[in-house]
Coordinates of C-alpha atoms and ligand atoms in Angstrom, one line a residue:
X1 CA 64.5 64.3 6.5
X2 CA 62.3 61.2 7.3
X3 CA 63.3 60.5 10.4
X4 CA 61.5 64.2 11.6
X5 CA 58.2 63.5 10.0
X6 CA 55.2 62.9 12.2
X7 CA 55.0 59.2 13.5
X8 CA 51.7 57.3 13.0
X9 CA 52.1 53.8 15.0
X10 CA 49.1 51.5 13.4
X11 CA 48.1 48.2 15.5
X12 CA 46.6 45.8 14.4
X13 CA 44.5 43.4 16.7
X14 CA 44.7 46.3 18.9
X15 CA 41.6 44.8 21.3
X16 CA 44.3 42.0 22.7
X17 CA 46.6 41.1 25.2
X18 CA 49.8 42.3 24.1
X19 CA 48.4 46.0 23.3
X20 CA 47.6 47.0 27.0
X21 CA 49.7 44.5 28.3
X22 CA 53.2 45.7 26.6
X23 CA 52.8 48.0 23.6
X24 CA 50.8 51.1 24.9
X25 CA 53.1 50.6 28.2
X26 CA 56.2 50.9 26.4
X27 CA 54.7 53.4 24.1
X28 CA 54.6 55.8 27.2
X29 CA 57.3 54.9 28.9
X30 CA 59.3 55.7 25.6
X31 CA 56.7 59.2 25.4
X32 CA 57.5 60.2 28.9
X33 CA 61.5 59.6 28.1
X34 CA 60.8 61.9 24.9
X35 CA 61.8 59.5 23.0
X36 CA 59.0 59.9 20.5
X37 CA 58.2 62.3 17.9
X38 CA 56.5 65.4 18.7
X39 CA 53.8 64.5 16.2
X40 CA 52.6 61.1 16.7
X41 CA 49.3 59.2 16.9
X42 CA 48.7 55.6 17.5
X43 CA 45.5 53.6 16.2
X44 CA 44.1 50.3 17.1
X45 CA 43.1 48.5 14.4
X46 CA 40.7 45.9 15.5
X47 CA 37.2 44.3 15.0
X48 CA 35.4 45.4 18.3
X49 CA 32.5 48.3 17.5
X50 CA 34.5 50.4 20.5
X51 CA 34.7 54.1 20.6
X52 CA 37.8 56.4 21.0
X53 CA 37.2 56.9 24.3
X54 CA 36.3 53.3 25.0
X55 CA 39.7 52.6 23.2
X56 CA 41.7 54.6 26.0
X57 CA 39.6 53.4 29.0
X58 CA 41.2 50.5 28.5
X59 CA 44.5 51.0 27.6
X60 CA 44.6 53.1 31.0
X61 CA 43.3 50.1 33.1
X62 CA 45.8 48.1 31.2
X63 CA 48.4 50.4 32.3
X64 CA 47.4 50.3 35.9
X65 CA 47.3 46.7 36.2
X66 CA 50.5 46.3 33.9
X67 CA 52.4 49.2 34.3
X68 CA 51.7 50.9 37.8
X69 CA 55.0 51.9 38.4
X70 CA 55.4 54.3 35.5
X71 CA 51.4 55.7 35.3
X72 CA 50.9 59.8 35.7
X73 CA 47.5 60.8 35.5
X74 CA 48.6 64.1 34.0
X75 CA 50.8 62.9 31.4
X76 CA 48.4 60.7 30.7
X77 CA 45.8 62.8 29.7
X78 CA 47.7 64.5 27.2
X79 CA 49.6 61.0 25.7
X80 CA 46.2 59.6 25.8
X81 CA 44.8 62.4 23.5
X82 CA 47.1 60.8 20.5
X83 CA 45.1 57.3 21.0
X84 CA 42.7 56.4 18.0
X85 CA 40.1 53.8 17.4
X86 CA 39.9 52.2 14.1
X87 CA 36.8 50.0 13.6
X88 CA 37.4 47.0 10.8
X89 CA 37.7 43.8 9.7
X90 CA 41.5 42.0 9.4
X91 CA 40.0 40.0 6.1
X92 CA 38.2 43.2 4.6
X93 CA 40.4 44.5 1.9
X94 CA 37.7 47.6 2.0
X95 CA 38.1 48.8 5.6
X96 CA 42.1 48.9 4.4
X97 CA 41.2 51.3 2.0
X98 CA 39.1 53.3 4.4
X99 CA 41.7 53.4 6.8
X100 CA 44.0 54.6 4.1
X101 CA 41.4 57.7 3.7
X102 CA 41.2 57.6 7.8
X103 CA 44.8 58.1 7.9
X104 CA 45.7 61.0 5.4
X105 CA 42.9 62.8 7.6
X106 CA 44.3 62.2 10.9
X107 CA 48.3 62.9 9.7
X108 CA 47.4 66.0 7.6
X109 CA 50.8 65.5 5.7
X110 CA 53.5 63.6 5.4
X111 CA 53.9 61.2 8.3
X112 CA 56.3 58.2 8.8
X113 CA 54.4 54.4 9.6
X114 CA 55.0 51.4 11.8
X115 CA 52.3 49.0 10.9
X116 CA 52.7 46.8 14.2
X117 CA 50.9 43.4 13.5
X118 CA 49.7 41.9 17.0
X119 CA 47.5 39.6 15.5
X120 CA 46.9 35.5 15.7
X121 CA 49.4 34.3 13.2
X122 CA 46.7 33.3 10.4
X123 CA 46.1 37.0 10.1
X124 CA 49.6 38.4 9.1
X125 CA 49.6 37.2 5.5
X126 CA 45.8 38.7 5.1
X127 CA 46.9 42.2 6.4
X128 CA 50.7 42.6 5.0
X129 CA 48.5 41.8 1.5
X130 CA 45.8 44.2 2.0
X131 CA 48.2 46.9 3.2
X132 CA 49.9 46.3 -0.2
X133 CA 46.8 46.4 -2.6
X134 CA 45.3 49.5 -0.5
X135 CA 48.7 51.1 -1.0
X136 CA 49.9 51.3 2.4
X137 CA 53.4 50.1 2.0
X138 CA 54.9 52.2 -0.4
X139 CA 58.0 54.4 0.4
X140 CA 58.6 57.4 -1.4
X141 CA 58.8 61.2 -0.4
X142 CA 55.4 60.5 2.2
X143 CA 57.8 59.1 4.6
X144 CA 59.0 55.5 5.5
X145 CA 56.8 52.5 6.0
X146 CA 58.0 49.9 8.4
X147 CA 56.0 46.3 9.5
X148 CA 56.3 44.7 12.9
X149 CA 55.4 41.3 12.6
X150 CA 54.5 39.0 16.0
X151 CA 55.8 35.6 16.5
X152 CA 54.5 32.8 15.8
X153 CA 57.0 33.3 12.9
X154 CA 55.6 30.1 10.4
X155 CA 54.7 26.6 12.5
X156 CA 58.0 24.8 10.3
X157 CA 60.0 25.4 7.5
X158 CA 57.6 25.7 4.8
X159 CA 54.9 27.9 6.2
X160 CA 57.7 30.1 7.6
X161 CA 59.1 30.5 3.9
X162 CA 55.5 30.6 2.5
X163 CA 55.0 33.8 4.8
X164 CA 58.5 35.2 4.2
X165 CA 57.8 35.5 0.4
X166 CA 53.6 36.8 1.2
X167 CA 55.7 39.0 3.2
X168 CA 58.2 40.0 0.4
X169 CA 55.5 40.5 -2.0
X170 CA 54.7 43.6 -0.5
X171 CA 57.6 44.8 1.5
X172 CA 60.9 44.9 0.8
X173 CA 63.6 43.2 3.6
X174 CA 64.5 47.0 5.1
X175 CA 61.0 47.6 6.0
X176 CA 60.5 44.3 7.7
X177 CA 61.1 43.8 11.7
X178 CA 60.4 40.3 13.5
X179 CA 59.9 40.3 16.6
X180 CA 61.8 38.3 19.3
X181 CA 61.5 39.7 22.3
X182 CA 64.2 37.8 24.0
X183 CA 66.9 40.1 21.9
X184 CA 65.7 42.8 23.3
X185 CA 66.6 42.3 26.6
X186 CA 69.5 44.0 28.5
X187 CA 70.7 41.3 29.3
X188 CA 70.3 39.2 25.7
X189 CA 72.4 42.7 24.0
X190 CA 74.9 42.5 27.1
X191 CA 76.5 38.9 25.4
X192 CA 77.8 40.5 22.9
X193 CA 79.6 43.8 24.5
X194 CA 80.9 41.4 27.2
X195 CA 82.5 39.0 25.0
X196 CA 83.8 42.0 22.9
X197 CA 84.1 44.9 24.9
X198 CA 86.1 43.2 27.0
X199 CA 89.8 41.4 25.8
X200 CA 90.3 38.9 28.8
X201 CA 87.1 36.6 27.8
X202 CA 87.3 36.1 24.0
X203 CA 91.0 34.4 23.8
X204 CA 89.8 31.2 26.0
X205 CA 86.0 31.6 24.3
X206 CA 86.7 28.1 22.1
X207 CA 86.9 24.4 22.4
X208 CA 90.6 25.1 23.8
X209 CA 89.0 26.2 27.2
X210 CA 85.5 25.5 27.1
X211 CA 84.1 22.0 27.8
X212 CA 80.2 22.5 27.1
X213 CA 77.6 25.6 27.2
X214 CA 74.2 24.8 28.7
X215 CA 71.4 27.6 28.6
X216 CA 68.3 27.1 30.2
X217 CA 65.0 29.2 29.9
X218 CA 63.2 27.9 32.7
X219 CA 59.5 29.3 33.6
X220 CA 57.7 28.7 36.8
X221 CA 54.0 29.1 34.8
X222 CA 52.1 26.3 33.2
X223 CA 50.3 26.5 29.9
X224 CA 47.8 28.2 31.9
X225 CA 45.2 30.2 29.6
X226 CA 47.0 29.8 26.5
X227 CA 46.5 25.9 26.4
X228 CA 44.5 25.9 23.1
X229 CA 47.7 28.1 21.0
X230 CA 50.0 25.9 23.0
X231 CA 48.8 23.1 22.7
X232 CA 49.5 23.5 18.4
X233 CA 52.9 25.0 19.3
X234 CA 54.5 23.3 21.8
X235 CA 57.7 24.0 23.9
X236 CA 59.9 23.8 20.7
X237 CA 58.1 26.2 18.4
X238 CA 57.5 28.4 21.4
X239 CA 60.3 29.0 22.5
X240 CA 63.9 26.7 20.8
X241 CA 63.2 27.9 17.3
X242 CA 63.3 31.9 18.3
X243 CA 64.4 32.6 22.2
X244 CA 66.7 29.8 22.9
X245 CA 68.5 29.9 19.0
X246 CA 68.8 33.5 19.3
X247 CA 70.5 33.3 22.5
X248 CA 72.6 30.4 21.2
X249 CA 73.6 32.5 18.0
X250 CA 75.1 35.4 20.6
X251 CA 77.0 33.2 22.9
X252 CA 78.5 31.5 19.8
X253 CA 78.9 33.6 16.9
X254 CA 81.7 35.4 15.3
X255 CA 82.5 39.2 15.7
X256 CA 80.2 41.0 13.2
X257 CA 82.2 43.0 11.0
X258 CA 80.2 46.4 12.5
X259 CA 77.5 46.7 15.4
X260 CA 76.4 49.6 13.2
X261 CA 75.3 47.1 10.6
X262 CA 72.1 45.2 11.7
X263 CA 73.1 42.8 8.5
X264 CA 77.1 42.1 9.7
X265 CA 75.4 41.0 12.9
X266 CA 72.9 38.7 10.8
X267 CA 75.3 37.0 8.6
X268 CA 77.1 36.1 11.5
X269 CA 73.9 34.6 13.1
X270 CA 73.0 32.7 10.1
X271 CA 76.8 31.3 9.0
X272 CA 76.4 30.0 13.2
X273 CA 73.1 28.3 11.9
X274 CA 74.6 26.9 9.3
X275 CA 77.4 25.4 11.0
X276 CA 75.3 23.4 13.6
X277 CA 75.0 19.5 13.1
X278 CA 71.8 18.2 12.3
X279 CA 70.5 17.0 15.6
X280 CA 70.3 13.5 16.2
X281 CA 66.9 11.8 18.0
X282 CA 68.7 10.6 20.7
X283 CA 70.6 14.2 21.9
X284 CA 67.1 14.7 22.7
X285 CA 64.5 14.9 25.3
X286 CA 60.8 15.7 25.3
X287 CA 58.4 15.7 28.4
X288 CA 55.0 16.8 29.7
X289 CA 54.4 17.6 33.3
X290 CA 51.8 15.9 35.3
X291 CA 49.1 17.2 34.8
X292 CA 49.1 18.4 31.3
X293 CA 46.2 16.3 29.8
X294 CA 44.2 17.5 32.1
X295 CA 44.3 20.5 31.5
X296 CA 41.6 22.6 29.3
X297 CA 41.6 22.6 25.6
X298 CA 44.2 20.3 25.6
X299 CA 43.7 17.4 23.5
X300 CA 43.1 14.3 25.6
X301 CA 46.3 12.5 24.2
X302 CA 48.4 14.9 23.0
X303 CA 51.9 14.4 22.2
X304 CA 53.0 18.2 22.4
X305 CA 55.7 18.3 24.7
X306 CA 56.1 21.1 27.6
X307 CA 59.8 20.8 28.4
X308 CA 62.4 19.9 25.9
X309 CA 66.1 19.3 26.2
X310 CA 68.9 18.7 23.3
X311 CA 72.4 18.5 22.6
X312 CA 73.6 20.5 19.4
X313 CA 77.3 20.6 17.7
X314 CA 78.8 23.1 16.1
X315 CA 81.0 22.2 13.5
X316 CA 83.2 24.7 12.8
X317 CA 87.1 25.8 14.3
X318 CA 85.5 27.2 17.4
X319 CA 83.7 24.8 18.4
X320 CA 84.5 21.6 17.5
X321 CA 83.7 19.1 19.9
X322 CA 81.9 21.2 22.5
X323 CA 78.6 20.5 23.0
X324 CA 75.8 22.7 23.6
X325 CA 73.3 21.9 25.7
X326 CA 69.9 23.5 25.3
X327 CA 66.6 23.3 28.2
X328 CA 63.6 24.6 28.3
X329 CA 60.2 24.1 30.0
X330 CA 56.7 25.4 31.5
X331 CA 56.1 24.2 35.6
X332 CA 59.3 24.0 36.5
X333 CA 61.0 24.7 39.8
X334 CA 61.3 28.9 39.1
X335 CA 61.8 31.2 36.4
X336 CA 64.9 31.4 35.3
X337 CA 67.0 32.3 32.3
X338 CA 70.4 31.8 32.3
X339 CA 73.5 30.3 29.9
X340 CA 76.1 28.6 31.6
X341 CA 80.2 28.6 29.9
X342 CA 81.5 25.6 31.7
X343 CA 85.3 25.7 31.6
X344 CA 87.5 22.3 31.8
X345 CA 89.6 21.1 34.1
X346 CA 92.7 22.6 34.5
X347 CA 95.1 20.1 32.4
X348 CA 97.0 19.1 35.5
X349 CA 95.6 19.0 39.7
X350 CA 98.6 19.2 41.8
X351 CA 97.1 19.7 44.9
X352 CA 96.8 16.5 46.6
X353 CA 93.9 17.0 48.3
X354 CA 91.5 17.4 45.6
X355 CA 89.5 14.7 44.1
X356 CA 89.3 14.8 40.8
X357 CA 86.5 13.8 40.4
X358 CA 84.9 16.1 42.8
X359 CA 86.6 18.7 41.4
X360 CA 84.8 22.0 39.8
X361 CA 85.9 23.8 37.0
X362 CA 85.8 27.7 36.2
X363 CA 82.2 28.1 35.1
X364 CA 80.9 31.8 34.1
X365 CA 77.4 32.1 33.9
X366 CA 75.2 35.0 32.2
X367 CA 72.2 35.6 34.0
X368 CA 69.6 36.6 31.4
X369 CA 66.2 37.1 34.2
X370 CA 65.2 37.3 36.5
X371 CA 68.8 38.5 38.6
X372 CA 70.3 39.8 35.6
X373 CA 73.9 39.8 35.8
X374 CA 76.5 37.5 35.1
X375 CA 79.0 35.4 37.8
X376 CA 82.2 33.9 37.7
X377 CA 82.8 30.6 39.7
X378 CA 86.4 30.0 40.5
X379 CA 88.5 27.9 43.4
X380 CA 89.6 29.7 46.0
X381 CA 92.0 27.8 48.9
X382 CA 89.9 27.2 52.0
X383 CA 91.5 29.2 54.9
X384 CA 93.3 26.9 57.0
X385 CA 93.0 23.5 54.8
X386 CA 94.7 22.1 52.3
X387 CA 91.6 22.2 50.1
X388 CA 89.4 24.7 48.1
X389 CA 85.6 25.8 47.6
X390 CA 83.7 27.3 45.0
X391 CA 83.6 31.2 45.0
X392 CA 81.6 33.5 43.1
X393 CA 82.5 36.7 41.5
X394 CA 79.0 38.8 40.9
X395 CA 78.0 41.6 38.9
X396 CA 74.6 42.9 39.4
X397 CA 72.5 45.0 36.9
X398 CA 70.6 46.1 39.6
X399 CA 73.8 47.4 41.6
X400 CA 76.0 48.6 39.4
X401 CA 73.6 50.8 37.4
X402 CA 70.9 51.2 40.0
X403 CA 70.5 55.0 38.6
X404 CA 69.1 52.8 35.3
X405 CA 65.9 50.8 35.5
X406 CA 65.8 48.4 32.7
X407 CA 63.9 49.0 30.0
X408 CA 61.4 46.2 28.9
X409 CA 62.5 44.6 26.0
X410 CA 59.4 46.0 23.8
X411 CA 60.3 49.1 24.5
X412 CA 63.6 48.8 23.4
X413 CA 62.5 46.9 20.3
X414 CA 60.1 49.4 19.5
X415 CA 62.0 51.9 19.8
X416 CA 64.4 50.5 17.4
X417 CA 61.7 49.4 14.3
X418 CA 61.2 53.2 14.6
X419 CA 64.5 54.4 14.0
X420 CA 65.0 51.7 11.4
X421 CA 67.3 49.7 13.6
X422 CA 66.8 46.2 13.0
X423 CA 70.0 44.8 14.5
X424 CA 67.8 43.4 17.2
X425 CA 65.6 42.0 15.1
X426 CA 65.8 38.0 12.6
X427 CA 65.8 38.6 9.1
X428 CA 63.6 35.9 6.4
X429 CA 67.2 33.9 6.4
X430 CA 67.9 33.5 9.8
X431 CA 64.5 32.4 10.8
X432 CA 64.5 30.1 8.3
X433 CA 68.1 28.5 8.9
X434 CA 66.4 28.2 12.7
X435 CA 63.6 26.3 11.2
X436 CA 66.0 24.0 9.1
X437 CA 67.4 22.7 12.5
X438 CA 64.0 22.1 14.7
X439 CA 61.9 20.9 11.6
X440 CA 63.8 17.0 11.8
X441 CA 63.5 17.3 15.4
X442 CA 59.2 17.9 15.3
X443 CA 59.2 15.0 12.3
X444 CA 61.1 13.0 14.0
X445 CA 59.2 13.3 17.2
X446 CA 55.9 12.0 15.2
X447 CA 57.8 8.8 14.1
X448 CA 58.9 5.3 15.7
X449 CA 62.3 6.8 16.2
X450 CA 60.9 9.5 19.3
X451 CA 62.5 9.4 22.4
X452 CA 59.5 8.2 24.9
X453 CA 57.5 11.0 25.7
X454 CA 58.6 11.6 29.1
X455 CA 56.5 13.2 33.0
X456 CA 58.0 15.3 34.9
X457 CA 56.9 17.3 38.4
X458 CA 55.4 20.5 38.4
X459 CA 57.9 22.6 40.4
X460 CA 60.7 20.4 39.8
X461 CA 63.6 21.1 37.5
X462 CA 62.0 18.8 34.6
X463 CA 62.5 15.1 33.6
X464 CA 65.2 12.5 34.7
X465 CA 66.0 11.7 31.2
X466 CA 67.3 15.4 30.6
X467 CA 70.2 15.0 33.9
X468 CA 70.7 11.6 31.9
X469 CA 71.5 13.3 28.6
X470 CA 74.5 15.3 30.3
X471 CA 75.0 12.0 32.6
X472 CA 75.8 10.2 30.2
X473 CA 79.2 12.2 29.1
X474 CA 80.0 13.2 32.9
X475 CA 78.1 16.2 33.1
X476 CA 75.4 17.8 35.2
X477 CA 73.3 20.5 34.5
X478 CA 74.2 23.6 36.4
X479 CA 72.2 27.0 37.8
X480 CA 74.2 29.3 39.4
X481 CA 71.9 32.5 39.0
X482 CA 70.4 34.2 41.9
X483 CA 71.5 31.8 44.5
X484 CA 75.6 30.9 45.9
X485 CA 75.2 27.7 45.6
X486 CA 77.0 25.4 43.4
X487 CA 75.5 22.8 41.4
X488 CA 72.1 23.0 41.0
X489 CA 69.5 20.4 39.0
Ligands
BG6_1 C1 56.9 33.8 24.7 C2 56.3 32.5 24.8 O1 57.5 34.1 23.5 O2 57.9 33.9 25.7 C3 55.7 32.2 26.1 O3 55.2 32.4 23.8 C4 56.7 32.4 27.2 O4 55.2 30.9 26.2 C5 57.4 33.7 27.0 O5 56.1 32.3 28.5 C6 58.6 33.9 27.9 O6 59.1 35.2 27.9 P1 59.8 35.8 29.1 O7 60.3 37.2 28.7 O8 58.8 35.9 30.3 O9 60.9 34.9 29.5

């Protein structure tokens, strides 16, 4: 049987940030839950002339600043002995086939493979080629071989299909594992038990009951030290093409036919994607904050935008007519994830003291981070008046399962691209269908046709022009996570 073979994890760009920052971390987090094979070794594969034991110095420093909470010296010592350093060059074709040699020594056998790719995206198509021509990806009775690829996935349409089929030169789908960290949070894999685990939410989850969805991935940071990758990107290939679509295909797709199946759940995310509207210029909004162009290795007039906002249809039976309303931006007012089901109006107010126009209707709201959880607003009569207020029903992760710490999404995600799960992970199709919908909007963005590029605050909740895109139709945006308040903007 593969799955007990030896495990050799192999990272590439293993000198960065997200190495000690999240993948050695969740690495021993999944080690110290025994989680991992008996057998397993992990190498850096990465250009610095570093030794072994330079390797683990700091990875351990990386797991006191990042991952205090879960550091033990001792069991450190021994996980740490499993750490390797691999010296070599990303564009080298020859330091593949050395690591080939480098790797039959260290496994002495068969072993299983996760090639993890943690590299700057102008690296990926370099290394999935060399592991192919060195011989590195090839199944057969040596054990599985599995690739991990980082986003950026492609900067548009083209580049993402150009690197699908580099990618598919060498590997075949089943083998392949894109990362987006957003589906592997708790809280992102909660949407879909909730709406089907449970048999009172999914008969009114349609245009019969539901007047608009808004989700929001808010973040409190600015660009920050990333401004020279962000700065190329910008807040729609950061963040709407992968996070904010993925969340957009679980609130609103079918029932897979299996949650066994990581393809039943994939169809059902790409036949969602295939179903949205083209999105029209003016259902959307792009802004900087103040403060942007000053900012280092940011180009002195750059158009990128740092907040975006848009309105998408769906056309199919479900959601006809209900508009989804997407937000996302850096410097805003707090970190906050959330997706909001804003119910209408019930078809008839018979109580004669409520405005109607006032009036609130039943909103549920899936807290995503950074109180994960999800509340249900509903009227409740005021005690002693004629008249009601907003309530909120709650449910707490942290609570309810306070025996359970929540596992950080890499972990999880890992954990999965190990076992061959890749249910939480897009597949060539679905990142390209994602593509299909925010290519128009980036063209369109570079022509005559943009919506002004607008300013917001730092520390506010973005720009005007976003409350007016709602406005216009009589809506408002709303945040109801981590606070008992209402509306929030
Ligand atoms: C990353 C983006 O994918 O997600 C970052 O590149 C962003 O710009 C981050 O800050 C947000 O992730 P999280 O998990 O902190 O919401």
């Amino acid at each position: 049987m593969q799955e007990n073979l030896p495990i050799t994890i192999i990272i590439f760009g293993a000198s960065g940030d997200l190495t000690h920052r999240k993948l050695i971390p969740a690495l021993f987090s999944s080690y110290k839950k025994g989680k991992l094979p008996e057998k397993f070794n992990v190498v850096g594969f990465a250009r610095r002339d570093w030794s072994h034991e330079y390797f683990r110095e700091q990875l351990k420093d990386g797991m006191n600043e990042f991952a205090e909470e879960m550091f033990e010296e001792e069991l450190w010592e021994v996980f740490q002995r499993r750490l390797w350093y691999f010296k070599g060059d990303l564009d080298s074709t020859a330091d593949f086939e050395k690591m080939r040699a480098y790797l039959n020594d260290l496994e002495d056998g068969h072993s299983n493979r996760l090639y993890y790719l943690a590299t700057a995206p102008n690296f990926f198509v370099p290394i999935v080629k060399s592991l192919g021509q060195a011989g590195l990806a090839r199944e057969g009775g040596n054990g599985w071989r599995h690739v991990v690829i980082e986003k950026p996935f492609g900067h548009d349409l083209k580049s993402a299909q150009e690197l699908n089929d580099a990618i598919h030169g060498v590997f075949l789908e089943h083998q392949i594992y894109r990362i987006d960290h957003y589906l592997g949070k708790e809280t992102a894999q909660n949407i879909l038990y909730f709406r089907f685990a449970n048999t009172i939410f999914e008969p009114i989850w349609n245009r019969n009951y539901i007047d608009n969805v808004q989700i929001t991935v808010a973040e409190s940071v600015d660009v920050g030290h990333r401004a020279g990758y962000y700065d190329q990107a910008g807040v729609v290939r950061d963040m709407f093409q992968n996070h904010l679509m993925q969340l957009l295909a679980l609130v609103a797709m079918e029932p897979p036919s299996s949650f066994e199946d990581a393809d039943a759940i994939r169809n059902e995310k790409v036949k969602l994607f295939n179903s949205i509207r083209p999105i029209d210029l003016a259902d959307t909004v792009r802004a900087q904050y103040d403060g942007y162009l000053q900012a280092e290795r940011v180009a002195p007039h750059s158009q990128t935008p740092t907040y975006a906002a848009l309105k998408l249809n769906i056309d199919n039976w479900r959601w006809q007519g209900v508009p989804f309303y997407l937000r996302s931006g850096k410097a805003l007012t707090e970190k906050c994830s959330e997706i909001i089901i804003q119910f209408k109006k019930p078809p008839q107010l018979m109580f004669p003291s409520l405005d109607d126009g006032d009036f609130t209707s039943n909103a549920l709201s899936i807290c995503i981070q950074p109180d994960e959880g999800i509340h249900l607003r509903f009227e409740a009569k005021v005690p002693d008046l004629k008249t009601t207020d907003s309530v909120d029903m709650e449910f707490h992760y942290r609570s309810s399962f306070s025996g359970n710490t929540l596992p950080d999404a890499y972990e999880r995600l890992l954990m999965n691209a190990i076992r061959g799960d890749a249910a939480l992970f897009t597949r060539s199709d679905g990142i390209e269908a994602a593509w299909r919908l925010m290519d128009p909007i980036l063209q369109g963005w570079e022509t005559a046709a943009a919506p002004p590029m607008a300013t917001y605050e730092p520390g506010s909740w973005g720009p005007v022009a976003a409350n007016e895109l709602l406005g216009k139709n009589g809506r408002s945006w709303r945040h109801d996570c981590g606070q008992h308040t209402g509306n929030g903007r």
